[in-house]
């Protein structure tokens, strides 16, 4: 039987402006601090804690590689480690010189979670796929997270 996707929650991530490292052997590297946010959905509600970030790189072919690490905390005080890695195709810096059309936007991630035993340990043994929505608010991104069933 083919796997199916089930909507789990949305990560509403608040960001600080990027720190640009410039061109490196891997591409144009930057770090985007994560300053907070929320997690809302039928399977999880939590707060995104400040202190994490996204170390991403833009390759010469226009593909962006995302690698974010941060912490969320449930309403009952359980911390959950998040590692979210993925790819953006036809990615361009948000400098206003070039916009990516909505029908050309492609941004998929593989969020992984680590949490102690208890009511949220289902996150440890579930595969997830993330859909990073095309940003429309400065210093903010939304990622819809689906469990693979």
Short mmCIF file of C-alpha atoms in Angstrom, two decimals:
data_model
loop_
_atom_site.label_atom_id
_atom_site.label_comp_id
_atom_site.label_asym_id
_atom_site.label_seq_id
_atom_site.Cartn_x
_atom_site.Cartn_y
_atom_site.Cartn_z
CA UNK A 1 0.00 0.00 0.00
CA UNK A 2 1.30 3.46 -0.90
CA UNK A 3 1.99 5.86 1.96
CA UNK A 4 -0.38 8.74 2.58
CA UNK A 5 0.13 12.14 4.20
CA UNK A 6 -1.89 13.38 7.16
CA UNK A 7 -1.74 17.02 8.26
CA UNK A 8 -0.20 17.20 11.75
CA UNK A 9 0.52 20.88 12.50
CA UNK A 10 1.99 24.13 11.20
CA UNK A 11 5.23 25.64 12.44
CA UNK A 12 4.88 29.46 12.50
CA UNK A 13 8.53 30.51 12.79
CA UNK A 14 9.69 34.04 13.65
CA UNK A 15 13.15 35.02 12.39
CA UNK A 16 15.78 37.72 12.69
CA UNK A 17 17.44 39.13 9.56
CA UNK A 18 20.04 36.82 8.01
CA UNK A 19 23.74 36.99 8.75
CA UNK A 20 25.40 36.70 5.34
CA UNK A 21 28.69 34.76 5.22
CA UNK A 22 29.03 35.33 1.48
CA UNK A 23 30.36 32.95 -1.14
CA UNK A 24 31.99 29.81 0.21
CA UNK A 25 33.12 26.61 -1.54
CA UNK A 26 29.59 25.22 -0.92
CA UNK A 27 27.74 28.28 -2.23
CA UNK A 28 26.39 31.48 -0.72
CA UNK A 29 26.11 30.69 3.01
CA UNK A 30 23.92 32.47 5.55
CA UNK A 31 22.56 31.99 9.06
CA UNK A 32 19.02 32.99 10.00
CA UNK A 33 18.35 33.16 13.77
CA UNK A 34 15.05 31.71 14.99
CA UNK A 35 13.51 34.07 17.56
CA UNK A 36 10.25 32.31 18.45
CA UNK A 37 6.88 31.35 17.10
CA UNK A 38 4.10 28.83 17.58
CA UNK A 39 3.12 25.30 16.61
CA UNK A 40 -0.57 24.79 15.91
CA UNK A 41 -2.52 21.84 14.61
CA UNK A 42 -4.61 18.79 15.38
CA UNK A 43 -1.64 16.70 16.58
CA UNK A 44 0.50 19.24 18.45
CA UNK A 45 0.37 22.69 20.03
CA UNK A 46 3.58 24.29 21.30
CA UNK A 47 5.77 27.38 21.44
CA UNK A 48 8.96 27.79 19.40
CA UNK A 49 11.73 28.92 21.73
CA UNK A 50 14.33 31.51 20.70
CA UNK A 51 17.92 30.41 20.22
CA UNK A 52 17.93 28.14 17.19
CA UNK A 53 18.61 28.92 13.58
CA UNK A 54 18.78 27.91 9.95
CA UNK A 55 22.21 27.45 8.39
CA UNK A 56 21.35 27.52 4.72
CA UNK A 57 23.28 27.75 1.49
CA UNK A 58 22.29 28.91 -1.98
CA UNK A 59 24.03 26.93 -4.72
CA UNK A 60 25.01 28.39 -8.07
CA UNK A 61 22.14 26.52 -9.76
CA UNK A 62 19.60 28.42 -7.64
CA UNK A 63 18.80 25.52 -5.28
CA UNK A 64 18.79 26.32 -1.58
CA UNK A 65 19.69 23.77 1.09
CA UNK A 66 18.07 24.38 4.49
CA UNK A 67 19.36 23.03 7.80
CA UNK A 68 17.54 24.32 10.87
CA UNK A 69 17.90 23.29 14.52
CA UNK A 70 15.73 24.66 17.29
CA UNK A 71 13.56 23.77 20.29
CA UNK A 72 9.82 23.79 20.79
CA UNK A 73 8.04 23.49 24.13
CA UNK A 74 4.58 22.05 24.66
CA UNK A 75 1.97 23.84 26.77
CA UNK A 76 2.67 21.37 29.58
CA UNK A 77 6.40 22.19 29.57
CA UNK A 78 7.92 19.34 27.55
CA UNK A 79 10.91 20.42 25.42
CA UNK A 80 11.21 18.90 21.94
CA UNK A 81 14.32 19.11 19.77
CA UNK A 82 13.66 19.89 16.09
CA UNK A 83 16.00 19.28 13.14
CA UNK A 84 14.52 20.35 9.82
CA UNK A 85 16.44 19.85 6.59
CA UNK A 86 15.28 20.34 3.03
CA UNK A 87 15.52 21.88 -0.40
CA UNK A 88 14.15 24.95 -2.15
CA UNK A 89 14.23 24.91 -5.94
CA UNK A 90 14.37 28.12 -7.97
CA UNK A 91 15.28 29.94 -4.75
CA UNK A 92 16.37 33.55 -4.99
CA UNK A 93 17.45 36.00 -2.33
CA UNK A 94 14.63 38.21 -1.15
CA UNK A 95 16.25 41.45 -2.41
CA UNK A 96 13.32 42.44 -4.63
CA UNK A 97 15.28 41.98 -7.85
CA UNK A 98 13.69 38.66 -8.73
CA UNK A 99 10.50 37.05 -7.49
CA UNK A 100 9.63 33.39 -7.76
CA UNK A 101 6.16 32.76 -9.18
CA UNK A 102 3.77 30.87 -6.88
CA UNK A 103 3.47 27.97 -9.36
CA UNK A 104 7.28 27.63 -9.45
CA UNK A 105 7.77 27.61 -5.66
CA UNK A 106 9.09 24.28 -4.38
CA UNK A 107 10.26 23.96 -0.78
CA UNK A 108 10.12 20.55 0.93
CA UNK A 109 11.65 19.56 4.24
CA UNK A 110 12.10 16.53 6.46
CA UNK A 111 11.39 17.65 10.04
CA UNK A 112 12.69 15.28 12.71
CA UNK A 113 11.82 15.45 16.39
CA UNK A 114 13.46 14.15 19.55
CA UNK A 115 11.56 14.06 22.84
CA UNK A 116 11.67 12.12 26.11
CA UNK A 117 9.31 9.19 26.73
CA UNK A 118 5.76 10.27 27.43
CA UNK A 119 2.75 11.65 25.60
CA UNK A 120 4.79 13.12 22.72
CA UNK A 121 7.15 10.22 22.03
CA UNK A 122 5.13 9.35 18.91
CA UNK A 123 7.20 12.15 17.33
CA UNK A 124 10.33 9.99 17.75
CA UNK A 125 8.95 7.19 15.60
CA UNK A 126 7.06 9.02 12.88
CA UNK A 127 8.33 10.19 9.49
CA UNK A 128 7.31 13.74 8.59
CA UNK A 129 7.32 15.85 5.44
CA UNK A 130 7.25 19.63 5.59
CA UNK A 131 5.89 22.08 3.03
CA UNK A 132 7.57 25.46 3.47
CA UNK A 133 5.08 28.04 2.24
CA UNK A 134 6.35 30.85 0.06
CA UNK A 135 7.14 33.66 2.55
CA UNK A 136 4.89 36.72 2.39
CA UNK A 137 5.76 38.34 5.73
CA UNK A 138 9.29 39.62 6.45
CA UNK A 139 11.21 37.61 9.04
CA UNK A 140 8.59 34.86 9.24
CA UNK A 141 8.01 31.45 7.63
CA UNK A 142 5.22 28.88 7.89
CA UNK A 143 5.87 25.16 7.46
CA UNK A 144 2.95 22.75 7.16
CA UNK A 145 4.00 19.39 8.63
CA UNK A 146 2.47 16.09 7.53
CA UNK A 147 2.95 12.65 9.04
CA UNK A 148 3.62 9.85 6.56
CA UNK A 149 1.09 7.10 7.24
#
